[in-house]
Amino acid sequence: MPYTEDDLLPLSALQHLLFCERQCALIHIEQVWVENLFTAQGRILHERVDNTGHESRRDLRLEFGVPLRSLELGIIGKADMVEFHRQPDGGWLPFPVEYKRGKPKKGNWDRVQLCAQALCLEEMLTVDIFHGALFYGKIRRRLDVVFDRNLREETTSTASRLHNLVAGGITPPAVYGKKCDACSLLEICLPKVATGKKTVAAYLRSMQNP
Ligand code: SF4
C-alpha cells in the first residue's frame, strides 16, 4: 500500500479539490473553515443521516455512518449510508449512498466522492462494487452512479493530486469565477483582490503592515 495510517487525508477533501484547488488548500493546509448557508444546510442534512446504526430487511441491510479508509488512496472518512444487497450466493454486496443538499452539479466531484467511498469499501471488504447512488435533496431524486474505469481513474488521480497539494504546503493563488459566489471561503479568500497572494496569512499580514 502506498500510504500509512499517518498519511491519511479526509475523503471530503477530494470534492474540495475538484471544486477549487485554492479552497482545498485553505481548508486542508491552512485549516481555514467558515460556515455559510450552503455548508450549514449540508451539515444539517448530514447530521440527520449521519447517525450510526442499521436496519435490516430480508434481502437488504442498511448501515448508517459507516467508517471508511483506504491505504491505497490515503484517505479516511465516513459514508452516509451503505446498503448491503443480498446476492444469490448468500453474500452481501455493498452499495454506497451519499446525501446531497442541492441538485446535480456540472462538475464530477460528487461522483468522485462516492467512487472514493466505493474504493474504500472494496479495499476494506475485499469485494468489487459496481454501483452506488447520490440522493439530491433539491430534486428529491436518487441518481445511480456507475463506478466505471474512467471514474475510478479520476478518483485515484484526484487522491494523488490531493496528497501532492498537501505535501507541497503551498496555497494556489485565487482565480475568480462563478463558483466563488457559492464558496464558503469567499470572504476570506477575497478572490477579486487576493489573486497572486500565496496564503491567507500573507494577505492578513500585508493588511496589518501595509
Ligand atoms: S472564493 Fe473562489 S477562488 Fe477563493 S477558494 Fe472559493 S472558489 Fe476558490
Coordinates of C-alpha atoms and ligand atoms in Angstrom, one line a residue:
M1 CA 0.0 0.0 0.0
P2 CA 1.4 3.4 -0.9
Y3 CA 0.2 5.2 2.3
T4 CA 0.3 4.5 6.0
E5 CA -2.3 5.5 8.8
D6 CA -0.3 8.7 9.4
D7 CA -0.7 9.8 5.8
L8 CA -4.5 9.7 5.7
L9 CA -6.4 12.8 4.5
P10 CA -10.1 13.4 4.7
L11 CA -12.2 11.9 2.0
S12 CA -14.2 15.1 1.8
A13 CA -11.1 16.9 0.6
L14 CA -11.4 15.3 -2.8
Q15 CA -14.6 17.3 -3.5
H16 CA -12.9 20.5 -2.2
L17 CA -10.0 19.9 -4.6
L18 CA -12.2 19.3 -7.6
F19 CA -14.4 22.4 -6.7
C20 CA -11.3 24.7 -6.3
E21 CA -7.7 23.9 -5.5
R22 CA -7.3 27.0 -3.5
Q23 CA -10.4 26.2 -1.4
C24 CA -8.9 22.8 -0.7
A25 CA -5.6 24.3 0.3
L26 CA -7.2 26.9 2.5
I27 CA -9.1 24.2 4.4
H28 CA -6.6 21.3 4.4
I29 CA -3.3 23.2 4.5
E30 CA -4.2 26.5 6.3
Q31 CA -7.0 24.9 8.4
V32 CA -9.5 27.7 7.5
W33 CA -13.2 26.9 7.7
V34 CA -16.2 29.2 7.5
E35 CA -19.7 28.1 7.5
N36 CA -22.2 29.7 5.1
L37 CA -25.8 28.9 4.2
F38 CA -24.8 26.1 1.8
T39 CA -22.4 24.4 4.2
A40 CA -24.9 24.8 7.1
Q41 CA -27.7 23.2 5.1
G42 CA -25.3 20.4 4.0
R43 CA -24.1 19.8 7.6
I44 CA -27.7 19.6 9.0
L45 CA -28.7 17.2 6.2
H46 CA -25.6 15.0 7.0
E47 CA -26.3 15.1 10.8
R48 CA -29.7 13.7 10.1
V49 CA -28.4 10.8 8.1
D50 CA -25.0 10.5 9.8
N51 CA -26.2 8.6 12.9
T52 CA -24.6 5.3 13.1
G53 CA -26.9 2.3 13.2
H54 CA -28.5 -0.2 10.9
E55 CA -31.8 -1.5 9.6
S56 CA -32.4 -5.0 8.2
R57 CA -34.9 -6.4 5.8
R58 CA -34.9 -9.8 4.1
D59 CA -32.6 -9.1 1.2
L60 CA -31.3 -5.6 2.2
R61 CA -29.3 -4.3 5.1
L62 CA -28.8 -0.5 5.7
E63 CA -25.7 0.7 7.7
F64 CA -25.5 4.4 8.6
G65 CA -22.4 6.5 9.3
V66 CA -20.0 3.7 8.1
P67 CA -16.3 4.5 8.8
L68 CA -14.2 4.2 5.6
R69 CA -10.4 4.1 5.0
S70 CA -8.2 3.3 2.1
L71 CA -4.4 3.0 2.3
E72 CA -4.3 2.7 -1.5
L73 CA -5.8 6.2 -1.8
G74 CA -4.6 7.5 1.5
I75 CA -8.0 8.7 2.6
I76 CA -10.3 8.3 5.6
G77 CA -13.9 9.3 6.1
K78 CA -17.4 8.1 6.6
A79 CA -20.3 7.0 4.3
D80 CA -23.7 8.5 5.0
M81 CA -25.3 5.1 4.3
V82 CA -24.2 1.8 2.7
E83 CA -26.9 -0.6 1.5
F84 CA -25.9 -4.2 1.5
H85 CA -27.8 -6.3 -1.1
R86 CA -28.1 -10.0 -0.6
Q87 CA -26.6 -11.9 -3.5
P88 CA -27.7 -15.3 -4.9
D89 CA -24.7 -17.0 -3.3
G90 CA -25.8 -15.6 0.1
G91 CA -23.1 -12.9 0.2
W92 CA -23.9 -9.2 0.6
L93 CA -22.9 -6.6 -2.0
P94 CA -22.2 -3.0 -0.7
F95 CA -23.9 -0.1 -2.4
P96 CA -22.9 3.3 -1.0
V97 CA -25.5 6.1 -0.9
E98 CA -24.5 9.8 -0.3
Y99 CA -27.0 12.6 0.5
K100 CA -26.5 16.0 -1.1
R101 CA -28.4 19.2 -0.2
G102 CA -28.7 20.7 -3.7
K103 CA -29.1 19.4 -7.2
P104 CA -26.8 17.5 -9.5
K105 CA -23.7 19.6 -10.4
K106 CA -21.9 20.1 -13.7
G107 CA -18.6 19.1 -12.0
N108 CA -17.8 15.5 -11.3
W109 CA -16.9 15.9 -7.6
D110 CA -20.0 14.2 -6.1
R111 CA -19.4 11.2 -8.2
V112 CA -15.7 11.2 -7.3
Q113 CA -16.5 11.4 -3.6
L114 CA -19.0 8.4 -4.0
C115 CA -16.5 6.4 -6.0
A116 CA -13.8 7.0 -3.3
Q117 CA -16.3 5.6 -0.8
A118 CA -16.7 2.5 -3.0
L119 CA -12.9 2.1 -3.4
C120 CA -12.6 2.3 0.4
L121 CA -15.2 -0.4 0.8
E122 CA -13.7 -2.6 -1.9
E123 CA -10.3 -2.4 -0.1
M124 CA -11.8 -2.9 3.4
L125 CA -14.2 -5.8 2.5
T126 CA -12.3 -7.3 -0.5
V127 CA -15.3 -7.1 -2.8
D128 CA -16.0 -5.5 -6.2
I129 CA -18.6 -2.7 -6.2
F130 CA -20.1 -1.6 -9.4
H131 CA -22.8 0.9 -8.5
G132 CA -23.8 3.5 -5.8
A133 CA -26.2 6.4 -5.7
L134 CA -26.4 10.1 -5.0
F135 CA -29.6 11.5 -3.4
Y136 CA -30.2 15.2 -4.1
G137 CA -32.4 17.0 -1.7
K138 CA -33.5 19.8 -4.0
I139 CA -34.9 17.5 -6.7
R140 CA -35.7 14.7 -4.2
R141 CA -34.3 12.1 -6.5
R142 CA -31.7 9.4 -6.2
L143 CA -29.4 9.0 -9.2
D144 CA -27.4 5.8 -9.8
V145 CA -23.6 6.1 -10.3
V146 CA -21.6 3.5 -12.2
F147 CA -18.1 3.0 -10.9
D148 CA -16.6 2.6 -14.4
R149 CA -12.9 2.8 -15.3
N150 CA -12.9 6.5 -16.1
L151 CA -14.5 7.4 -12.7
R152 CA -12.1 5.1 -10.9
E153 CA -9.1 6.7 -12.6
E154 CA -10.3 10.2 -11.9
T155 CA -10.8 9.3 -8.3
T156 CA -7.4 7.8 -7.9
S157 CA -5.7 10.7 -9.7
T158 CA -7.6 13.2 -7.6
A159 CA -6.5 11.5 -4.4
S160 CA -2.9 11.6 -5.6
R161 CA -3.2 15.3 -6.5
L162 CA -4.6 15.9 -3.0
H163 CA -1.6 14.3 -1.4
N164 CA 0.8 16.3 -3.6
L165 CA -1.0 19.6 -2.8
V166 CA -1.0 19.0 1.0
A167 CA 2.6 17.7 0.9
G168 CA 3.7 20.8 -1.1
G169 CA 2.1 23.1 1.5
I170 CA 1.5 25.9 -0.9
T171 CA -1.9 27.5 -1.4
P172 CA -2.5 28.3 -5.1
P173 CA -3.5 31.9 -6.0
A174 CA -7.2 32.8 -6.3
V175 CA -8.8 32.8 -9.7
Y176 CA -12.2 34.5 -9.6
G177 CA -15.1 32.6 -11.2
K178 CA -18.8 31.9 -11.0
K179 CA -18.2 29.2 -8.4
C180 CA -16.8 31.8 -6.0
D181 CA -20.3 33.1 -5.3
A182 CA -21.2 29.8 -3.7
C183 CA -17.9 29.3 -1.9
S184 CA -17.9 29.3 1.9
L185 CA -14.5 30.9 1.9
L186 CA -15.3 33.8 -0.4
E187 CA -14.9 36.5 2.3
I188 CA -11.6 35.0 3.5
C189 CA -10.2 34.2 0.1
L190 CA -11.1 37.6 -1.5
P191 CA -10.6 36.2 -5.0
K192 CA -11.0 39.7 -6.6
V193 CA -8.2 41.3 -4.6
A194 CA -6.1 38.4 -3.3
T195 CA -5.1 37.0 -6.7
G196 CA -1.4 36.2 -6.6
K197 CA -1.2 36.2 -2.7
K198 CA 0.4 32.9 -1.6
T199 CA -1.6 32.4 1.6
V200 CA -4.4 34.0 3.5
A201 CA -1.8 34.5 6.3
A202 CA 0.3 36.5 3.9
Y203 CA -2.7 38.6 2.9
L204 CA -3.6 39.3 6.5
R205 CA 0.0 40.2 7.4
S206 CA 0.0 42.7 4.5
M207 CA -3.2 44.2 5.7
Q208 CA -1.7 44.7 9.2
N209 CA 1.6 46.1 7.9
P210 CA 0.8 47.9 4.7
Ligands
SF4_1 S1 -13.6 32.2 -3.4 FE1 -13.2 31.3 -5.4 S2 -11.0 31.1 -5.7 FE2 -11.5 31.5 -3.5 S3 -11.4 29.5 -2.6 FE3 -13.6 30.0 -3.1 S4 -13.9 29.1 -5.1 FE4 -11.7 29.2 -4.8

